[in-house]
Short mmCIF file of C-alpha atoms in Angstrom, two decimals:
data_model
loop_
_atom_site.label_atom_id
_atom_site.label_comp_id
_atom_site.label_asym_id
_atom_site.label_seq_id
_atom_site.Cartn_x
_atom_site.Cartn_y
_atom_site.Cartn_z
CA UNK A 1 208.54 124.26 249.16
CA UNK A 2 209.93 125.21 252.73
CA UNK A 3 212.84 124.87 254.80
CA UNK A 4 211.52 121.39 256.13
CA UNK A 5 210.69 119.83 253.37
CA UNK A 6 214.05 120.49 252.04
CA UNK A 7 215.26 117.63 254.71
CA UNK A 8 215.69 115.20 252.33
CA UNK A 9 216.97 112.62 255.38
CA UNK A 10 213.01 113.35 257.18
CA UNK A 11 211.60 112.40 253.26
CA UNK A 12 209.40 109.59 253.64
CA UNK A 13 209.78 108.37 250.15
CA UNK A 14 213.70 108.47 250.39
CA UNK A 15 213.49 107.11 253.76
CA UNK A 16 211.90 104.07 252.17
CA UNK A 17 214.15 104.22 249.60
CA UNK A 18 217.26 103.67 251.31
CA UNK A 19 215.96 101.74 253.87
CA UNK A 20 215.11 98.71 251.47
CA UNK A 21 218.82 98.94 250.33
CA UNK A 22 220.52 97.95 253.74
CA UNK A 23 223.62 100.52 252.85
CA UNK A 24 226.46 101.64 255.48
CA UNK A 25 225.96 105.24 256.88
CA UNK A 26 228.64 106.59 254.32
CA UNK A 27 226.90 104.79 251.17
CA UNK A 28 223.24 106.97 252.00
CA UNK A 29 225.50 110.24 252.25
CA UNK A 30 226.82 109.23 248.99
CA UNK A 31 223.16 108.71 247.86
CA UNK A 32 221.68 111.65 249.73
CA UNK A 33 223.89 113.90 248.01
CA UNK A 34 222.93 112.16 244.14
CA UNK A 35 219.06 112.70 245.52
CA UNK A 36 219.88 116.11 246.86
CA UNK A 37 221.11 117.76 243.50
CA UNK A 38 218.32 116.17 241.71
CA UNK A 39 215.97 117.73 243.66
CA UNK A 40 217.88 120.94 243.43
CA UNK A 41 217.46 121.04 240.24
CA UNK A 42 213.76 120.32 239.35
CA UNK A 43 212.85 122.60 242.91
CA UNK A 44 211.41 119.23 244.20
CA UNK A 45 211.94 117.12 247.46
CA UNK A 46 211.40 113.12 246.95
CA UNK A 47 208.05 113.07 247.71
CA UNK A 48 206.84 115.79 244.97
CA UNK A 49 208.68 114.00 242.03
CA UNK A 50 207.09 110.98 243.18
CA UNK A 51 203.51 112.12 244.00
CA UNK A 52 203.71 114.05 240.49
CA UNK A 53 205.05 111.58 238.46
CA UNK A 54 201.97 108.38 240.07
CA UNK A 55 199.34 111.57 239.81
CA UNK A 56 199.88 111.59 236.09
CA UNK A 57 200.17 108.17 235.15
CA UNK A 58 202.26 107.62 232.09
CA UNK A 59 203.83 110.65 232.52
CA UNK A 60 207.15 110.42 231.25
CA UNK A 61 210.12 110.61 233.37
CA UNK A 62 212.68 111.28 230.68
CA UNK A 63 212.65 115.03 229.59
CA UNK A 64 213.60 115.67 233.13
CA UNK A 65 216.56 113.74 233.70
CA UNK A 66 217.73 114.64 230.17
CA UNK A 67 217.53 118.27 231.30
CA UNK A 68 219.16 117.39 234.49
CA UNK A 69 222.13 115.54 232.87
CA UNK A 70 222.73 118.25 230.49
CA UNK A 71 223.38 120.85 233.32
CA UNK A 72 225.66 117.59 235.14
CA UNK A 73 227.66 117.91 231.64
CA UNK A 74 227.38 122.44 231.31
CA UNK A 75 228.66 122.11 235.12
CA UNK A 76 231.82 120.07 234.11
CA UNK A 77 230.63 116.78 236.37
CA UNK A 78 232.74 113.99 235.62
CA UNK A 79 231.54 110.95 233.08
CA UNK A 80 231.62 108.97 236.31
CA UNK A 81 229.72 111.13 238.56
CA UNK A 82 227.15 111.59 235.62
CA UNK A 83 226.48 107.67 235.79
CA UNK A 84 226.23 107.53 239.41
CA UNK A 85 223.90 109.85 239.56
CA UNK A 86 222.04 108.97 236.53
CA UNK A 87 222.03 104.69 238.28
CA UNK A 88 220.69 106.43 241.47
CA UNK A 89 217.64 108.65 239.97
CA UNK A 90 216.93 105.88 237.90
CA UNK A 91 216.57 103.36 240.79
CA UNK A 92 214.79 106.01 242.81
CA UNK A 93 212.18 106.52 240.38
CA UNK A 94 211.79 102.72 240.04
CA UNK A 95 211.22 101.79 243.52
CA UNK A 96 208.07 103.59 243.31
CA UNK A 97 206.80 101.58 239.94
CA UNK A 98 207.91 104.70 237.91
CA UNK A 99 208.90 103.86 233.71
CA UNK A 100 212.44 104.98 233.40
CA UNK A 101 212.74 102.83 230.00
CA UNK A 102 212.96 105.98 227.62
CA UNK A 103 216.05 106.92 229.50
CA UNK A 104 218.40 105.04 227.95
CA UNK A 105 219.82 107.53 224.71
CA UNK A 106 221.61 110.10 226.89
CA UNK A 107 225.04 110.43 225.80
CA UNK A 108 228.18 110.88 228.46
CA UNK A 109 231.01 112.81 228.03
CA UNK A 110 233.15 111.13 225.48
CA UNK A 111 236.22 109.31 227.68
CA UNK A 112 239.64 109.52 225.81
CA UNK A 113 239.92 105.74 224.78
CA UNK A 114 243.97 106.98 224.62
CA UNK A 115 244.44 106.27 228.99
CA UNK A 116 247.75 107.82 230.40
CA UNK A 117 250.03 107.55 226.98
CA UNK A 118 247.83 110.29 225.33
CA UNK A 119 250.03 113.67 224.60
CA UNK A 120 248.09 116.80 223.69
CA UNK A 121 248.79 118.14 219.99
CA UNK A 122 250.44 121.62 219.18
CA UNK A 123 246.89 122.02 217.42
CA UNK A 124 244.78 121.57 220.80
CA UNK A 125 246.56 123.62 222.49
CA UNK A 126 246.27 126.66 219.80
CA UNK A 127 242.69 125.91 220.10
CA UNK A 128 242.70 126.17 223.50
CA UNK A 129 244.97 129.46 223.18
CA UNK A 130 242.08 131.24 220.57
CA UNK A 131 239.58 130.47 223.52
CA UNK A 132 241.21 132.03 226.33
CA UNK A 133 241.84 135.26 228.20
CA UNK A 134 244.73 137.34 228.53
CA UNK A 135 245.66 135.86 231.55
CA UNK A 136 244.44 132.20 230.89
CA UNK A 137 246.66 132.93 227.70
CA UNK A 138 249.75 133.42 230.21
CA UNK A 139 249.07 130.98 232.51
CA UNK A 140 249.02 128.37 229.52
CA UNK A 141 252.05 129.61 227.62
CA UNK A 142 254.44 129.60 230.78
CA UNK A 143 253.52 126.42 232.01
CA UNK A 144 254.44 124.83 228.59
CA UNK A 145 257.30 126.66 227.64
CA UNK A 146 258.65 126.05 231.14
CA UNK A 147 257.36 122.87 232.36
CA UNK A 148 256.66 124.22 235.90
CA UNK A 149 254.17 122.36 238.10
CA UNK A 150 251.06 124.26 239.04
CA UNK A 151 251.51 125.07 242.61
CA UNK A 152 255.02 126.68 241.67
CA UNK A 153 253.24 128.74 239.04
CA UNK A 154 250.90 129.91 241.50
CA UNK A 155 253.35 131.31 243.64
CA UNK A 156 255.50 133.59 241.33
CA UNK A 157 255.53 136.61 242.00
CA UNK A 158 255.92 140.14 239.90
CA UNK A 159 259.76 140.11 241.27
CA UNK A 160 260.21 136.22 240.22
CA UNK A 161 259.37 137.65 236.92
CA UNK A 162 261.57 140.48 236.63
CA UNK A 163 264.29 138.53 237.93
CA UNK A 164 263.55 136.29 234.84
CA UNK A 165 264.48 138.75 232.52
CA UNK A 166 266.88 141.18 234.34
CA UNK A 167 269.06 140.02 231.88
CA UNK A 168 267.78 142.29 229.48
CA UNK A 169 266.75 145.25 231.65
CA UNK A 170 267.92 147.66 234.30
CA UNK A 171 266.97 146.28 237.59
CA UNK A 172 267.75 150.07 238.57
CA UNK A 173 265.08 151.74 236.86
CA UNK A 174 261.55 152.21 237.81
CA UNK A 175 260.71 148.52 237.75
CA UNK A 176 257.08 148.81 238.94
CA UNK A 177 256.94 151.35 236.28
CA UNK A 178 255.48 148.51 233.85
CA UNK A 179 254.72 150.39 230.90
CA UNK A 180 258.27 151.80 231.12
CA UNK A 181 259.30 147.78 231.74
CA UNK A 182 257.07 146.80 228.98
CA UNK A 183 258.10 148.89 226.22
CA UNK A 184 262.02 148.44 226.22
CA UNK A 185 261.11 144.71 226.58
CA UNK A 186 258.70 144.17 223.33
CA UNK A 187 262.14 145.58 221.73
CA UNK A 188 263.88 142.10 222.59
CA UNK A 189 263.84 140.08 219.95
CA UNK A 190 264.22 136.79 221.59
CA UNK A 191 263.01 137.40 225.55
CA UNK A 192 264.01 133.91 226.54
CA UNK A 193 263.09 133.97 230.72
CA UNK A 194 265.25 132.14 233.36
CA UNK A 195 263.73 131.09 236.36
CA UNK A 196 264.96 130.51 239.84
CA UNK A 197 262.17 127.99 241.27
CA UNK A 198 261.89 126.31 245.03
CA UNK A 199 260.25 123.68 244.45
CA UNK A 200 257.67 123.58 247.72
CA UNK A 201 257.52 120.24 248.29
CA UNK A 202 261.07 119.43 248.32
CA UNK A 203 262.93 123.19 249.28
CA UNK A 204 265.12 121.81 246.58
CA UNK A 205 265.99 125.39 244.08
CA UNK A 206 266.17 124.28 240.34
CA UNK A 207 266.26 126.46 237.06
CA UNK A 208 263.56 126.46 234.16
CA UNK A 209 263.45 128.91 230.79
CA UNK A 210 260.31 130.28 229.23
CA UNK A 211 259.75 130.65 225.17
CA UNK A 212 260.00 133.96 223.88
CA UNK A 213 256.04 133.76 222.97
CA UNK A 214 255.69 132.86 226.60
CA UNK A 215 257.08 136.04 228.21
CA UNK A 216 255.09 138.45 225.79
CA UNK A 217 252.08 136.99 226.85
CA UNK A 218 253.27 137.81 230.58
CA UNK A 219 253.69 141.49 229.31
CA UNK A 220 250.31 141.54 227.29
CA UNK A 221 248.62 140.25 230.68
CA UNK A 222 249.95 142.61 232.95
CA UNK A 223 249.34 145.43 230.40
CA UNK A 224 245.87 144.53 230.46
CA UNK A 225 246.11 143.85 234.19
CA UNK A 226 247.24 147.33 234.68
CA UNK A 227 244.44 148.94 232.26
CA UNK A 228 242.09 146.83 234.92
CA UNK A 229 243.12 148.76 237.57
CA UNK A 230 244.94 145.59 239.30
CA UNK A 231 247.95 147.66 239.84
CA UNK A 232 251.46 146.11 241.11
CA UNK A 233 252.67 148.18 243.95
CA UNK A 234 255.53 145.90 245.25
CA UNK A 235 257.65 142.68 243.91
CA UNK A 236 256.38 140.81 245.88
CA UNK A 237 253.14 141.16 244.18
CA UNK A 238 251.53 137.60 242.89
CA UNK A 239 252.50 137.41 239.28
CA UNK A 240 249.15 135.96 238.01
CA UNK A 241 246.07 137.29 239.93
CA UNK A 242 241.57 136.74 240.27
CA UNK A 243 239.02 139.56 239.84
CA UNK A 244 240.30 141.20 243.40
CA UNK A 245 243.93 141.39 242.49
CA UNK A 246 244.93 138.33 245.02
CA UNK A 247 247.13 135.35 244.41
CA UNK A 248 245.64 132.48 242.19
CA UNK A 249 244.02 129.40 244.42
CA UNK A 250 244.63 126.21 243.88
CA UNK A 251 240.68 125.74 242.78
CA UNK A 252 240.96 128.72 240.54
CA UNK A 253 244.05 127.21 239.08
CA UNK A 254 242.24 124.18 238.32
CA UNK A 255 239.13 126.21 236.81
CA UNK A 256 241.15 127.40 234.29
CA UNK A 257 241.88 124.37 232.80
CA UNK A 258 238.55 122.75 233.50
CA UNK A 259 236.88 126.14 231.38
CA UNK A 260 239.52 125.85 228.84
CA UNK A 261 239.12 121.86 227.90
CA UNK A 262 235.32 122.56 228.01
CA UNK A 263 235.26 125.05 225.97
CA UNK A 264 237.47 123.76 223.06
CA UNK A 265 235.83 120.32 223.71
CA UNK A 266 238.48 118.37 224.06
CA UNK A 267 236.89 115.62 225.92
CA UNK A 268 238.48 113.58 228.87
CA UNK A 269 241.60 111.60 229.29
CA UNK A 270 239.92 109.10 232.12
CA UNK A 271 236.17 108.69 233.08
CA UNK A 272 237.72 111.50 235.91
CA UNK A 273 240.23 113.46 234.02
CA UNK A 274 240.04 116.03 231.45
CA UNK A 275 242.51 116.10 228.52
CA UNK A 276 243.50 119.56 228.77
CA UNK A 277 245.57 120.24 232.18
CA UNK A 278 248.87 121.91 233.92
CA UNK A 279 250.03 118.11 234.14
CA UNK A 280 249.39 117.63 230.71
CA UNK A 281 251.36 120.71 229.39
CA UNK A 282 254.55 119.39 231.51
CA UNK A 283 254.08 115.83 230.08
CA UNK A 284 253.74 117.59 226.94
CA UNK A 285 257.54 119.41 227.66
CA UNK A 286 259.32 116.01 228.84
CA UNK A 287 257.72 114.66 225.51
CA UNK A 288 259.14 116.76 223.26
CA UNK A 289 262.43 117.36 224.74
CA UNK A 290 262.72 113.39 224.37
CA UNK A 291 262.13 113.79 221.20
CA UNK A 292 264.91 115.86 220.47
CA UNK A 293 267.26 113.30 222.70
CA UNK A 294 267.80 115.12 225.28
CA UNK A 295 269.56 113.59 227.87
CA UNK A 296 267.22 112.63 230.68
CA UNK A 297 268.92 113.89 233.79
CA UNK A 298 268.62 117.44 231.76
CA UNK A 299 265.13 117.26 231.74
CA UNK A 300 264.57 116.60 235.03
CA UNK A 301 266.67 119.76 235.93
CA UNK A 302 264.31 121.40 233.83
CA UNK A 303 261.36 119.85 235.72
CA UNK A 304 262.92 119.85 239.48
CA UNK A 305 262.96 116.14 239.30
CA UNK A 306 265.33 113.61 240.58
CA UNK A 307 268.01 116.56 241.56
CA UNK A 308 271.60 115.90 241.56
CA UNK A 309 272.83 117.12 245.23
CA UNK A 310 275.78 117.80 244.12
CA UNK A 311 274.91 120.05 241.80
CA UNK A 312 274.64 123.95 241.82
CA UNK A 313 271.48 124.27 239.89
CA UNK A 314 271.67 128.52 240.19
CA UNK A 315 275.28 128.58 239.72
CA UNK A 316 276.29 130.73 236.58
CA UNK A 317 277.83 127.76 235.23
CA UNK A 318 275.10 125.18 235.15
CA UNK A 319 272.42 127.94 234.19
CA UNK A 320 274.44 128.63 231.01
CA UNK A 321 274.81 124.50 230.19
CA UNK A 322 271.05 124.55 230.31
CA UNK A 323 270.19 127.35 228.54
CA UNK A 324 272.27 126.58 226.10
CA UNK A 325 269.87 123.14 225.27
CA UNK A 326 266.70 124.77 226.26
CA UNK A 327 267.27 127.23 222.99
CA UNK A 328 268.10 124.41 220.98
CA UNK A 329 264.94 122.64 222.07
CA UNK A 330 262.24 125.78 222.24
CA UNK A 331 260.76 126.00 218.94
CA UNK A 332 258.80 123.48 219.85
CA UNK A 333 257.77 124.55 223.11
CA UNK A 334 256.21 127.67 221.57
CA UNK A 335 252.67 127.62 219.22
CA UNK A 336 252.84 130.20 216.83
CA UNK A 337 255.93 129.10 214.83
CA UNK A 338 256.90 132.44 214.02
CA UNK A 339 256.62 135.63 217.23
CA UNK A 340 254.00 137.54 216.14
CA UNK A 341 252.61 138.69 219.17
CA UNK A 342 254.15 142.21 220.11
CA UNK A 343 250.48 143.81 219.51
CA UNK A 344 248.85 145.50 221.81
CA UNK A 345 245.79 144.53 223.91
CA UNK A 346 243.94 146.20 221.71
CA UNK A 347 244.99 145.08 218.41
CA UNK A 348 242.83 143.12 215.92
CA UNK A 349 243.99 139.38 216.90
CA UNK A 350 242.78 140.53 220.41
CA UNK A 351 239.63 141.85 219.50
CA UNK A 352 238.60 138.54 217.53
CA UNK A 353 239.57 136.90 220.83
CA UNK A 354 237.03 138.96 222.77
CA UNK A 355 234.30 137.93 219.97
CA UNK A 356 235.22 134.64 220.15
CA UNK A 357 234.34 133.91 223.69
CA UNK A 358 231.67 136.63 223.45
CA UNK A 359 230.21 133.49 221.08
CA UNK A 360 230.96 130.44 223.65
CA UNK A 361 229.46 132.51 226.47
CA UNK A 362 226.34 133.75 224.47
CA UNK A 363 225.91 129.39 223.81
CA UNK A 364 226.20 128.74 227.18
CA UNK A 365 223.77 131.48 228.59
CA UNK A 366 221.20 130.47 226.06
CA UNK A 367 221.75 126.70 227.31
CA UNK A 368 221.35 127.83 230.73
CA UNK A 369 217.85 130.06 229.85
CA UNK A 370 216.36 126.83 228.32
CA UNK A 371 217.23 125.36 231.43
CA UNK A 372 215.42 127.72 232.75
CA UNK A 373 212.31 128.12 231.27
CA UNK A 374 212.04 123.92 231.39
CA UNK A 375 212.17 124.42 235.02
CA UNK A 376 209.71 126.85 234.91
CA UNK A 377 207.93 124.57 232.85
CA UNK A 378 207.65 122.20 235.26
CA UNK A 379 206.89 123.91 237.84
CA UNK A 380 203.76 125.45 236.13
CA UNK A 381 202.51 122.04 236.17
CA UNK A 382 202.90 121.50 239.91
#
C-alpha cells in the first residue's frame, strides 16, 4: 500500500462516506481519525476493506473488529473512545451494504458503576504495589502517605528529599554518598519524612509527612537507581527519574498509573477515568484522615488547600502541631501493617516482584503476537 493511498481524505469510499453525512469540518477530523486507526491496524485504506469485504460476499466482518477492539482495550483507550470508534467502523462498513450484525458480543471495559464517591481499598492498592517497579513502588507510596498532588511530586528533587529527613542525618557528611546515606537511614526505626512543598500553582509553601514504609521505598529506589547507573551528582537532581536519568513528565507520570490500574485490572471510575490514579491516592488520604476526625482545616494544611495566610506553615511551631497528628493518623496511610521492608533490592520479596511482572508482560507479548499473526492472516488473503 503506498504513501498515497494512505490519504485517507483522497479515499473515494470515505469521501462518499462522509459526504452523505453533511458533518462540520471538525466532526470528519473526528471521524478521519476513528477511520485512520482502523486502517492502521488491518494495513488497509477504505477502499481495500471495502473492495475485500463485497469481493467475498458473506465474508464476515466480525473477527476483524474484534481483533481491532482488543488492541483499543491492550492500548488503554477509554470505554468511550472504544464505542466511538466501534459506532463509526460499524456505520462505515454499512454504508457500503456490508453485515455488521455478528458484532454485537464485544465486551467494553467494565465502567465503575461507583461515579466520584468511590475510594480505593488498602487491598487495591497492595495489589497494585505487588505489580509495580521499584520506582512505580515509590512514586505510589509517597503520594499516599503524603497526599501530594502529582505535579509537586514531579518536581522533588534528591535535596527536597534529604531535607525530608535531615532530621535524622548529618547534612555534613557525604550526602550524595547514597549508600553511606542509605545505610545509617535503614537503622531508623520510624523514618517519618517532612516536606517543605511550593505548591506551583499558588507559590503558597505548605508542609506534608511521608509513612515510614514510604521513605524506604525512596531508599530501595535510589539503591536500585544507583546499581542502574542513574547516578545523583548534585541536589538538585530530580528525585524520581525515566530510562535517561531526566525528570518525570507529566505523560510519564500519568503512564504510571494508567500501566498500574491495567495491570491489576481494576477497571474505570467513569467511561474516561481509571480507578487507580495520583488523585485517587490523595482522595484516599483526606478520606481516611476524616475518618479519624481530624479537623478539616488540618487536612488541608496537609494537602496545600484553603491556606490560612496568617499562618507560618514552615515555622518550627506549626510543623511540630502537625506532625504531631500526622503520627497519630499514619498507620493507615501505610500498606503493610507492620515495616518489613528494610531488604535489599535483591532480596526474595523483590525477586518474586521481578517474576511477577515477568508473567503480566509475557501475557501481554503473547496478546500482541496473536495480534500479529491475525494481521498477517489477513493480509495473506489480500
Amino acid at each position: 500500500m503506498n504513501e498515497l493511498n494512505l490519504e485517507i481524505s483522497k479515499d473515494p469510499f470515505f469521501n462518499n462516506f462522509i459526504e452523505k453525512r453533511n458533518l462540520s469540518k471538525s466532526t470528519k477530523t473526528v471521524y478521519m481519525g476513528r477511520i485512520r486507526s482502523y486502517c492502521d491496524f488491518l494495513g488497509k485504506n477504505p477502499s481495500e476493506l471495502i473492495q475485500d469485504a463485497q469481493k467475498r460476499k458473506g465474508m464476515k466482518v466480525d473477527e476483524l473488529v474484534n481483533s481491532y477492539i482488543e488492541e483499543l482495550k491492550q492500548t488503554g483507550k477509554s470505554p468511550t473512545t472504544i464505542v466511538n470508534n466501534l459506532d463509526t467502523v460499524k456505520a462505515f462498513y454499512n454504508e457500503f451494504q456490508i453485515d455488521t450484525n455478528p458484532i454485537k458480543n464485544i465486551s467494553i471495559p467494565e465502567i465503575n458503576k461507583w461515579g466520584n464517591n468511590k475510594i480505593i481499598s488498602r487491598d487495591q492498592i497492595k495489589e497494585v504495589l505487588e505489580l509495580s517497579s521499584l520506582r512505580d513502588k515509590a512514586i505510589i507510596l509517597l503520594h499516599l502517605s503524603s497526599g501530594m498532588e502529582a505535579r509537586e511530586l514531579r518536581c522533588l528533587t534528591y535535596g527536597d528529599f534529604i531535607n525530608s529527613i535531615s532530621e535524622y542525618v548529618d547534612l555534613n557528611q557525604g550526602l550524595l554518598n547514597f549508600r553511606k546515606v542509605a545505610d545509617e537511614l535503614f537503622n531508623i526505626d520510624n523514618l517519618v519524612g517532612t516536606w517543605k512543598i511550593k505548591k506551583g500553582r499558588t507559590g503558597r509553601s505548605y508542609v506534608t509527612f511521608n509513612s515510614h514504609e514510604s521513605s524506604f521505598a525512596i531508599l530501595n529506589y535510589l539503591m536500585d537507581r544507583e546499581r542502574n547507573n542513574k547516578y545523583v551528582h548534585s541536589l538538585n537532581d530530580p528525585l524520581f527519574v525515566n530510562s535517561k536519568n531526566q525528570a518525570l513528565s507529566k505523560y510519564a507520570h500519568g503512564s504510571i498509573f494508567k500501566r498500574a490500574n491495567n495491570r491489576a485490572d481494576l477497571g474505570y471510575l467513569t467511561d474516561k477515568r481509571r480507578l487507580f490514579s495520583s488523585t485517587m491516592l490523595r482522595k484516599y488520604f483526606r478520606n481516611h484522615l476524616q475518618q479519624l476526625n481530624v479537623d478539616d482545616e488540618i487536612i488541608d494544611a496537609f494537602l496545600g488547600q484553603n491556606l490560612d495566610d496568617n499562618i507560618d506553615y514552615h515555622s518550627d511551631d506549626e510543623i511540630r502541631i502537625l506532625k504531631t497528628t500526622y503520627l497519630e493518623s499514619v498507620e493507615g496511610l501505610t500498606v503493610r501493617r507492620k515495616h518489613k521492608i528494610t531488604e535489599s533490592v535483591t532480596s526474595k520479596d523483590y525477586e518474586t516482584l521481578i517474576k511477577k511482572l515477568d508473567k503480566k508482560d509475557q501475557e501481554l507479548k503473547e496478546i500482541k503476537e496473536h495480534l500479529n499473526y491475525l494481521k498477517q492472516v489477513i493480509n495473506s488473503k489480500k
